[in-house]
Amino acid sequence: MDKLTHLDATGAAQMVDVSAKADTVREAVAEGVIAMAPTVIAAIRAGDIRKGDVLGTARIAGIMAAKQTSALIPLCHPLPIASVSVDFEYLETGVRVETCVRTNGKTGVEMEALTAASVALLTIYDMAKALDKGMVIGPVRLLAKSGGKSGDWTAG
Amino acid sequence: MDKLTHLDATGAAQMVDVSAKADTVREAVAEGVIAMAPTVIAAIRAGDIRKGDVLGTARIAGIMAAKQTSALIPLCHPLPIASVSVDFEYLETGVRVETCVRTNGKTGVEMEALTAASVALLTIYDMAKALDKGMVIGPVRLLAKSGGKSGDWTAG
Amino acid sequence: MDKLTHLDATGAAQMVDVSAKADTVREAVAEGVIAMAPTVIAAIRAGDIRKGDVLGTARIAGIMAAKQTSALIPLCHPLPIASVSVDFEYLETGVRVETCVRTNGKTGVEMEALTAASVALLTIYDMAKALDKGMVIGPVRLLAKSGGKSGDWTAG
Amino acid sequence: MDKLTHLDATGAAQMVDVSAKADTVREAVAEGVIAMAPTVIAAIRAGDIRKGDVLGTARIAGIMAAKQTSALIPLCHPLPIASVSVDFEYLETGVRVETCVRTNGKTGVEMEALTAASVALLTIYDMAKALDKGMVIGPVRLLAKSGGKSGDWTAG
Amino acid sequence: MDKLTHLDATGAAQMVDVSAKADTVREAVAEGVIAMAPTVIAAIRAGDIRKGDVLGTARIAGIMAAKQTSALIPLCHPLPIASVSVDFEYLETGVRVETCVRTNGKTGVEMEALTAASVALLTIYDMAKALDKGMVIGPVRLLAKSGGKSGDWTAG
Amino acid sequence: MDKLTHLDATGAAQMVDVSAKADTVREAVAEGVIAMAPTVIAAIRAGDIRKGDVLGTARIAGIMAAKQTSALIPLCHPLPIASVSVDFEYLETGVRVETCVRTNGKTGVEMEALTAASVALLTIYDMAKALDKGMVIGPVRLLAKSGGKSGDWTAG
């Protein structure tokens, strides 16, 4: 599992061929966290941020970014995304995002779920950075995927 | 410092007006890490990844993402980006990216540096995920910014 | 018909899941109008506009915008657009556009047809605005849709 | 005022040259309306729409569209947008949007303000269309512009 | 073969309707050349270019451009691209690129293969232009296509 | 002239820093040719192409592509493009395009002029390919550039 045959002798980058794969329902769930000072969390909760409604804006940014994933990640396949959800939860030390993306396509949507989470967190950073430039993004990681030939996977 | 006046009574999202700000040279430096199993690091170093040259591809993805930042982050201003660099370093536990973005504009380039780092790390995930879906992205954070009226800032 | 069950308790925006829907041929027809002074209509007809051929340019803009619909409208699904047509008609009081979009996909193409019409009209405004900034866009509306589980619909 | 010299003999479309123009602060204000049944207005006000928070989503869509204007409108110049605001007002017969865009550039931002208004209204249509496909967009029009050599303009 | 029925009386541009066509595996292979002085070829081979690794960057640019083809070419249909490869070969007089694109869709991928080749060559020009502005791109041409109702085709 | 100092020891790709350069008026002129059978030229002239008005569509595609250059070419700087023109001429053996791009910025617009020419020619190929898949694009080359510290340049 920790080694894969090269597709060509030179190791050059390429989009792996998925034309022979079947269209099946595939789902991926990712999560991410942004850590910040308690005063910043309080300001976000109170809507007390100069740029406006933070989590509502970050949700839209995450959803729209999921649809741009194949334009951002060079070797990622374009997929007909069937749904995206982006949900937030306040932590004592920041904000947690959980994203879920579904498609009916030939490859998985792990990258779409991770991209949605990353861009949602970057948007929170952008909106709150006038208060605190020391916010830290991460961990961002895949929680689970299902569908496709390689089968289901859940984070340990 | 932990409170900002609302620009309107409703708290609606908006792009903050920068039309009266001066064009000055501004720079931002960000970093990020992706953690992975030693076998995956070894595969990346050996060029032993099915999708091809990992860090070279991630570098281009990061540079191109920096230029798309204002299209991804809803309230971020478009800026004439003057330079972007994306550098990698192997750690024992993964890969570290450091990005530096410079502009001659009316607002800072923190978001561009953070976006470049995030997308570079997402690209590494994409290229190595056939080996290990449990890779974790983060911490991603700003290291320093300079230029503009708000002055210089360095991570504590 | 005037009420829909919330998908979650918070009312947060999300892309509705269409992964279980069938791919069927769907079509939408939209129309729009831009009102302008008779002298401007005459200038457009005569090709007497500094920026060039107005309706030919607006047609291409509308077609290309239809393909960008899911990148512009946050909760709109990306669809494999199968055809777009954008046709114009001179009125005594301006120009009328009629668009028709077809797909073989899981959701309708109403938004694509409306977006094509809107961007075509905005392009006419752009090209003629040196003559008349008082041009008015609208009404823009759906004329008909067919295909999909919700069935056919025609404007009353 | 109702006639302009052709820039070339053939009437071919082209981007008008603005390289000799000065960078000045320019502002444009536009408005638009979407008409809908009272039950739909009530559903939007109550947050009773399956796709989520309607006006918050439409605001972000309008702001992001303003930044994409030069990619949508063929002969429109790219501009360093300095601010965008998108505000809504409930009418008895629908929703009214007012947009304001500012730049420090070589041409006006009328198209950015009109594009923001149009895409905000299209987003409202998208989110409420499960309740009412007969909603009508328009009039969408420029209310005022200021700055630049051609001077100020206000709708009559 | 040298004449086609007009779809409408006016000759207006439109996206041809492919909604009734079947999804089949389709492939296109294109090639292109950029001619340059021997000293420039030597600099590229030696990695002696100020902007960095030329062919690695051009490969990624070509792959990403293939995915943007329907956004660049007005009447081109969006397609679920299943694979893209971009390979280079040094000639005595320059560099040759060969691209191969595959899809499982309703129309061919000739434009995607040609666009990938063109953008890869433009990227080489960009990276080496500090050394030689007189580089010449072309010929760029289709070598072969297969799949779809119109059948296979190979350059004579 | 045939050697440039590496900016870093590793040869990694990067956007060259232009933040210290002055904004000056810069212009670039490029040309390109597409060769095709006489019957295809005749069909284009007669408007006898199923997809519609060929050169009008190709002109808009070229202009819009010029504005997307920095999104397509990885290390190319975003520039405030001040004008783009795309002109065509019938040859006995095909069609010739000449593009002219102007900016008031920190780097030249050679890539914008070459990209506009390439995409205009690709659009001609797309629209006429039902008649002739053997059309050949090129030579595409820079004719002249002016402005900037490196001074004027004209093709030999």
PDB file of N, CA and C in Angstrom, chain D residues 79-143:
ATOM      1  N   LEU D  79     -10.321  46.194 -13.036  1.00  0.00           N
ATOM      2  CA  LEU D  79     -10.109  47.352 -12.164  1.00  0.00           C
ATOM      3  C   LEU D  79      -9.797  46.885 -10.750  1.00  0.00           C
ATOM      4  N   PRO D  80      -8.966  47.620 -10.029  1.00  0.00           N
ATOM      5  CA  PRO D  80      -8.693  47.277  -8.620  1.00  0.00           C
ATOM      6  C   PRO D  80      -9.837  47.763  -7.747  1.00  0.00           C
ATOM      7  N   ILE D  81     -10.826  46.902  -7.541  1.00  0.00           N
ATOM      8  CA  ILE D  81     -12.025  47.299  -6.796  1.00  0.00           C
ATOM      9  C   ILE D  81     -11.666  47.592  -5.336  1.00  0.00           C
ATOM     10  N   ALA D  82     -12.073  48.769  -4.861  1.00  0.00           N
ATOM     11  CA  ALA D  82     -11.700  49.196  -3.517  1.00  0.00           C
ATOM     12  C   ALA D  82     -12.785  48.908  -2.487  1.00  0.00           C
ATOM     13  N   SER D  83     -14.033  48.848  -2.902  1.00  0.00           N
ATOM     14  CA  SER D  83     -15.098  48.456  -1.970  1.00  0.00           C
ATOM     15  C   SER D  83     -16.350  48.075  -2.748  1.00  0.00           C
ATOM     16  N   VAL D  84     -17.112  47.181  -2.135  1.00  0.00           N
ATOM     17  CA  VAL D  84     -18.409  46.784  -2.677  1.00  0.00           C
ATOM     18  C   VAL D  84     -19.362  46.661  -1.510  1.00  0.00           C
ATOM     19  N   SER D  85     -20.528  47.254  -1.623  1.00  0.00           N
ATOM     20  CA  SER D  85     -21.577  46.962  -0.641  1.00  0.00           C
ATOM     21  C   SER D  85     -22.837  46.573  -1.391  1.00  0.00           C
ATOM     22  N   VAL D  86     -23.583  45.659  -0.795  1.00  0.00           N
ATOM     23  CA  VAL D  86     -24.820  45.137  -1.383  1.00  0.00           C
ATOM     24  C   VAL D  86     -25.861  45.143  -0.271  1.00  0.00           C
ATOM     25  N   ASP D  87     -26.868  45.992  -0.399  1.00  0.00           N
ATOM     26  CA  ASP D  87     -27.890  46.098   0.643  1.00  0.00           C
ATOM     27  C   ASP D  87     -29.270  45.772   0.099  1.00  0.00           C
ATOM     28  N   PHE D  88     -30.104  45.183   0.978  1.00  0.00           N
ATOM     29  CA  PHE D  88     -31.439  44.754   0.565  1.00  0.00           C
ATOM     30  C   PHE D  88     -32.513  45.489   1.364  1.00  0.00           C
ATOM     31  N   GLU D  89     -33.680  45.540   0.758  1.00  0.00           N
ATOM     32  CA  GLU D  89     -34.842  46.160   1.399  1.00  0.00           C
ATOM     33  C   GLU D  89     -36.064  45.364   0.960  1.00  0.00           C
ATOM     34  N   TYR D  90     -36.906  45.017   1.900  1.00  0.00           N
ATOM     35  CA  TYR D  90     -38.142  44.315   1.524  1.00  0.00           C
ATOM     36  C   TYR D  90     -39.167  45.316   1.009  1.00  0.00           C
ATOM     37  N   LEU D  91     -39.748  44.986  -0.128  1.00  0.00           N
ATOM     38  CA  LEU D  91     -40.870  45.773  -0.652  1.00  0.00           C
ATOM     39  C   LEU D  91     -42.143  44.954  -0.443  1.00  0.00           C
ATOM     40  N   GLU D  92     -43.277  45.572  -0.670  1.00  0.00           N
ATOM     41  CA  GLU D  92     -44.532  44.804  -0.580  1.00  0.00           C
ATOM     42  C   GLU D  92     -44.604  43.749  -1.663  1.00  0.00           C
ATOM     43  N   THR D  93     -43.935  44.034  -2.773  1.00  0.00           N
ATOM     44  CA  THR D  93     -44.044  43.146  -3.933  1.00  0.00           C
ATOM     45  C   THR D  93     -42.768  42.369  -4.230  1.00  0.00           C
ATOM     46  N   GLY D  94     -41.783  42.448  -3.341  1.00  0.00           N
ATOM     47  CA  GLY D  94     -40.560  41.713  -3.615  1.00  0.00           C
ATOM     48  C   GLY D  94     -39.393  42.204  -2.778  1.00  0.00           C
ATOM     49  N   VAL D  95     -38.209  42.184  -3.368  1.00  0.00           N
ATOM     50  CA  VAL D  95     -36.996  42.606  -2.675  1.00  0.00           C
ATOM     51  C   VAL D  95     -36.248  43.577  -3.583  1.00  0.00           C
ATOM     52  N   ARG D  96     -35.712  44.641  -2.992  1.00  0.00           N
ATOM     53  CA  ARG D  96     -34.918  45.625  -3.728  1.00  0.00           C
ATOM     54  C   ARG D  96     -33.473  45.523  -3.264  1.00  0.00           C
ATOM     55  N   VAL D  97     -32.534  45.573  -4.208  1.00  0.00           N
ATOM     56  CA  VAL D  97     -31.118  45.561  -3.867  1.00  0.00           C
ATOM     57  C   VAL D  97     -30.505  46.888  -4.293  1.00  0.00           C
ATOM     58  N   GLU D  98     -29.594  47.394  -3.485  1.00  0.00           N
ATOM     59  CA  GLU D  98     -28.826  48.584  -3.879  1.00  0.00           C
ATOM     60  C   GLU D  98     -27.357  48.259  -3.691  1.00  0.00           C
ATOM     61  N   THR D  99     -26.569  48.498  -4.731  1.00  0.00           N
ATOM     62  CA  THR D  99     -25.148  48.183  -4.666  1.00  0.00           C
ATOM     63  C   THR D  99     -24.336  49.458  -4.840  1.00  0.00           C
ATOM     64  N   CYS D 100     -23.183  49.490  -4.200  1.00  0.00           N
ATOM     65  CA  CYS D 100     -22.270  50.625  -4.341  1.00  0.00           C
ATOM     66  C   CYS D 100     -20.860  50.059  -4.499  1.00  0.00           C
ATOM     67  N   VAL D 101     -20.189  50.474  -5.566  1.00  0.00           N
ATOM     68  CA  VAL D 101     -18.829  49.994  -5.840  1.00  0.00           C
ATOM     69  C   VAL D 101     -17.920  51.203  -5.982  1.00  0.00           C
ATOM     70  N   ARG D 102     -16.721  51.093  -5.431  1.00  0.00           N
ATOM     71  CA  ARG D 102     -15.753  52.172  -5.526  1.00  0.00           C
ATOM     72  C   ARG D 102     -14.419  51.619  -6.034  1.00  0.00           C
ATOM     73  N   THR D 103     -13.707  52.417  -6.803  1.00  0.00           N
ATOM     74  CA  THR D 103     -12.374  52.023  -7.242  1.00  0.00           C
ATOM     75  C   THR D 103     -11.486  53.242  -7.269  1.00  0.00           C
ATOM     76  N   ASN D 104     -10.221  52.996  -7.452  1.00  0.00           N
ATOM     77  CA  ASN D 104      -9.260  54.055  -7.690  1.00  0.00           C
ATOM     78  C   ASN D 104      -8.588  53.652  -8.987  1.00  0.00           C
ATOM     79  N   GLY D 105      -9.262  53.929 -10.097  1.00  0.00           N
ATOM     80  CA  GLY D 105      -8.775  53.385 -11.356  1.00  0.00           C
ATOM     81  C   GLY D 105      -9.013  54.302 -12.527  1.00  0.00           C
ATOM     82  N   LYS D 106      -8.845  53.717 -13.723  1.00  0.00           N
ATOM     83  CA  LYS D 106      -8.874  54.510 -14.949  1.00  0.00           C
ATOM     84  C   LYS D 106     -10.227  54.544 -15.641  1.00  0.00           C
ATOM     85  N   THR D 107     -11.159  53.697 -15.206  1.00  0.00           N
ATOM     86  CA  THR D 107     -12.502  53.762 -15.793  1.00  0.00           C
ATOM     87  C   THR D 107     -13.524  53.581 -14.681  1.00  0.00           C
ATOM     88  N   GLY D 108     -14.770  53.842 -15.015  1.00  0.00           N
ATOM     89  CA  GLY D 108     -15.837  53.805 -14.016  1.00  0.00           C
ATOM     90  C   GLY D 108     -16.214  52.387 -13.625  1.00  0.00           C
ATOM     91  N   VAL D 109     -16.998  52.273 -12.577  1.00  0.00           N
ATOM     92  CA  VAL D 109     -17.413  50.974 -12.049  1.00  0.00           C
ATOM     93  C   VAL D 109     -18.919  50.763 -12.191  1.00  0.00           C
ATOM     94  N   GLU D 110     -19.507  51.393 -13.204  1.00  0.00           N
ATOM     95  CA  GLU D 110     -20.933  51.167 -13.447  1.00  0.00           C
ATOM     96  C   GLU D 110     -21.233  49.686 -13.668  1.00  0.00           C
ATOM     97  N   MET D 111     -20.400  49.022 -14.489  1.00  0.00           N
ATOM     98  CA  MET D 111     -20.693  47.623 -14.804  1.00  0.00           C
ATOM     99  C   MET D 111     -20.562  46.747 -13.570  1.00  0.00           C
ATOM    100  N   GLU D 112     -19.614  47.072 -12.690  1.00  0.00           N
ATOM    101  CA  GLU D 112     -19.441  46.291 -11.466  1.00  0.00           C
ATOM    102  C   GLU D 112     -20.688  46.428 -10.567  1.00  0.00           C
ATOM    103  N   ALA D 113     -21.203  47.643 -10.456  1.00  0.00           N
ATOM    104  CA  ALA D 113     -22.382  47.846  -9.606  1.00  0.00           C
ATOM    105  C   ALA D 113     -23.605  47.145 -10.189  1.00  0.00           C
ATOM    106  N   LEU D 114     -23.771  47.238 -11.521  1.00  0.00           N
ATOM    107  CA  LEU D 114     -24.917  46.585 -12.166  1.00  0.00           C
ATOM    108  C   LEU D 114     -24.784  45.066 -12.127  1.00  0.00           C
ATOM    109  N   THR D 115     -23.569  44.553 -12.283  1.00  0.00           N
ATOM    110  CA  THR D 115     -23.353  43.100 -12.236  1.00  0.00           C
ATOM    111  C   THR D 115     -23.611  42.568 -10.829  1.00  0.00           C
ATOM    112  N   ALA D 116     -23.148  43.293  -9.817  1.00  0.00           N
ATOM    113  CA  ALA D 116     -23.414  42.877  -8.434  1.00  0.00           C
ATOM    114  C   ALA D 116     -24.910  42.808  -8.174  1.00  0.00           C
ATOM    115  N   ALA D 117     -25.648  43.817  -8.652  1.00  0.00           N
ATOM    116  CA  ALA D 117     -27.097  43.822  -8.442  1.00  0.00           C
ATOM    117  C   ALA D 117     -27.757  42.650  -9.164  1.00  0.00           C
ATOM    118  N   SER D 118     -27.368  42.430 -10.410  1.00  0.00           N
ATOM    119  CA  SER D 118     -27.986  41.352 -11.200  1.00  0.00           C
ATOM    120  C   SER D 118     -27.730  39.984 -10.583  1.00  0.00           C
ATOM    121  N   VAL D 119     -26.489  39.730 -10.167  1.00  0.00           N
ATOM    122  CA  VAL D 119     -26.168  38.401  -9.629  1.00  0.00           C
ATOM    123  C   VAL D 119     -26.805  38.219  -8.244  1.00  0.00           C
ATOM    124  N   ALA D 120     -26.907  39.284  -7.470  1.00  0.00           N
ATOM    125  CA  ALA D 120     -27.608  39.173  -6.184  1.00  0.00           C
ATOM    126  C   ALA D 120     -29.066  38.778  -6.413  1.00  0.00           C
ATOM    127  N   LEU D 121     -29.699  39.390  -7.400  1.00  0.00           N
ATOM    128  CA  LEU D 121     -31.107  39.067  -7.680  1.00  0.00           C
ATOM    129  C   LEU D 121     -31.249  37.662  -8.261  1.00  0.00           C
ATOM    130  N   LEU D 122     -30.328  37.263  -9.125  1.00  0.00           N
ATOM    131  CA  LEU D 122     -30.358  35.893  -9.655  1.00  0.00           C
ATOM    132  C   LEU D 122     -30.214  34.878  -8.514  1.00  0.00           C
ATOM    133  N   THR D 123     -29.396  35.205  -7.520  1.00  0.00           N
ATOM    134  CA  THR D 123     -29.216  34.294  -6.388  1.00  0.00           C
ATOM    135  C   THR D 123     -30.504  34.172  -5.570  1.00  0.00           C
ATOM    136  N   ILE D 124     -31.196  35.289  -5.388  1.00  0.00           N
ATOM    137  CA  ILE D 124     -32.499  35.216  -4.707  1.00  0.00           C
ATOM    138  C   ILE D 124     -33.441  34.317  -5.504  1.00  0.00           C
ATOM    139  N   TYR D 125     -33.460  34.508  -6.826  1.00  0.00           N
ATOM    140  CA  TYR D 125     -34.311  33.651  -7.670  1.00  0.00           C
ATOM    141  C   TYR D 125     -33.955  32.184  -7.443  1.00  0.00           C
ATOM    142  N   ASP D 126     -32.665  31.881  -7.484  1.00  0.00           N
ATOM    143  CA  ASP D 126     -32.225  30.488  -7.346  1.00  0.00           C
ATOM    144  C   ASP D 126     -32.699  29.879  -6.026  1.00  0.00           C
ATOM    145  N   MET D 127     -32.576  30.653  -4.968  1.00  0.00           N
ATOM    146  CA  MET D 127     -32.878  30.086  -3.655  1.00  0.00           C
ATOM    147  C   MET D 127     -34.376  29.942  -3.401  1.00  0.00           C
ATOM    148  N   ALA D 128     -35.174  30.771  -4.079  1.00  0.00           N
ATOM    149  CA  ALA D 128     -36.615  30.728  -3.838  1.00  0.00           C
ATOM    150  C   ALA D 128     -37.391  30.070  -4.962  1.00  0.00           C
ATOM    151  N   LYS D 129     -36.709  29.592  -5.990  1.00  0.00           N
ATOM    152  CA  LYS D 129     -37.434  29.119  -7.174  1.00  0.00           C
ATOM    153  C   LYS D 129     -38.226  27.838  -6.928  1.00  0.00           C
ATOM    154  N   ALA D 130     -37.907  27.105  -5.870  1.00  0.00           N
ATOM    155  CA  ALA D 130     -38.722  25.933  -5.554  1.00  0.00           C
ATOM    156  C   ALA D 130     -40.123  26.363  -5.119  1.00  0.00           C
ATOM    157  N   LEU D 131     -40.245  27.600  -4.637  1.00  0.00           N
ATOM    158  CA  LEU D 131     -41.554  28.114  -4.220  1.00  0.00           C
ATOM    159  C   LEU D 131     -42.291  28.804  -5.356  1.00  0.00           C
ATOM    160  N   ASP D 132     -41.524  29.480  -6.240  1.00  0.00           N
ATOM    161  CA  ASP D 132     -42.170  30.322  -7.249  1.00  0.00           C
ATOM    162  C   ASP D 132     -41.223  30.530  -8.423  1.00  0.00           C
ATOM    163  N   LYS D 133     -41.519  29.908  -9.559  1.00  0.00           N
ATOM    164  CA  LYS D 133     -40.664  30.103 -10.739  1.00  0.00           C
ATOM    165  C   LYS D 133     -41.056  31.355 -11.513  1.00  0.00           C
ATOM    166  N   GLY D 134     -42.149  31.993 -11.114  1.00  0.00           N
ATOM    167  CA  GLY D 134     -42.635  33.157 -11.849  1.00  0.00           C
ATOM    168  C   GLY D 134     -42.074  34.490 -11.369  1.00  0.00           C
ATOM    169  N   MET D 135     -41.096  34.450 -10.484  1.00  0.00           N
ATOM    170  CA  MET D 135     -40.487  35.708 -10.034  1.00  0.00           C
ATOM    171  C   MET D 135     -39.885  36.460 -11.225  1.00  0.00           C
ATOM    172  N   VAL D 136     -39.933  37.791 -11.159  1.00  0.00           N
ATOM    173  CA  VAL D 136     -39.459  38.606 -12.281  1.00  0.00           C
ATOM    174  C   VAL D 136     -38.375  39.564 -11.796  1.00  0.00           C
ATOM    175  N   ILE D 137     -37.234  39.558 -12.492  1.00  0.00           N
ATOM    176  CA  ILE D 137     -36.094  40.418 -12.138  1.00  0.00           C
ATOM    177  C   ILE D 137     -36.152  41.712 -12.962  1.00  0.00           C
ATOM    178  N   GLY D 138     -36.006  42.835 -12.289  1.00  0.00           N
ATOM    179  CA  GLY D 138     -35.962  44.122 -12.974  1.00  0.00           C
ATOM    180  C   GLY D 138     -37.061  45.039 -12.462  1.00  0.00           C
ATOM    181  N   PRO D 139     -36.927  46.322 -12.683  1.00  0.00           N
ATOM    182  CA  PRO D 139     -35.833  46.993 -13.358  1.00  0.00           C
ATOM    183  C   PRO D 139     -34.521  46.966 -12.575  1.00  0.00           C
ATOM    184  N   VAL D 140     -33.412  46.788 -13.330  1.00  0.00           N
ATOM    185  CA  VAL D 140     -32.049  46.932 -12.799  1.00  0.00           C
ATOM    186  C   VAL D 140     -31.459  48.143 -13.502  1.00  0.00           C
ATOM    187  N   ARG D 141     -30.971  49.114 -12.743  1.00  0.00           N
ATOM    188  CA  ARG D 141     -30.479  50.335 -13.402  1.00  0.00           C
ATOM    189  C   ARG D 141     -29.432  51.057 -12.574  1.00  0.00           C
ATOM    190  N   LEU D 142     -28.683  51.911 -13.230  1.00  0.00           N
ATOM    191  CA  LEU D 142     -27.701  52.745 -12.555  1.00  0.00           C
ATOM    192  C   LEU D 142     -28.414  53.910 -11.896  1.00  0.00           C
ATOM    193  N   LEU D 143     -28.059  54.179 -10.638  1.00  0.00           N
ATOM    194  CA  LEU D 143     -28.655  55.331  -9.950  1.00  0.00           C
ATOM    195  C   LEU D 143     -27.754  56.554 -10.041  1.00  0.00           C
TER     196      LEU D 143
END
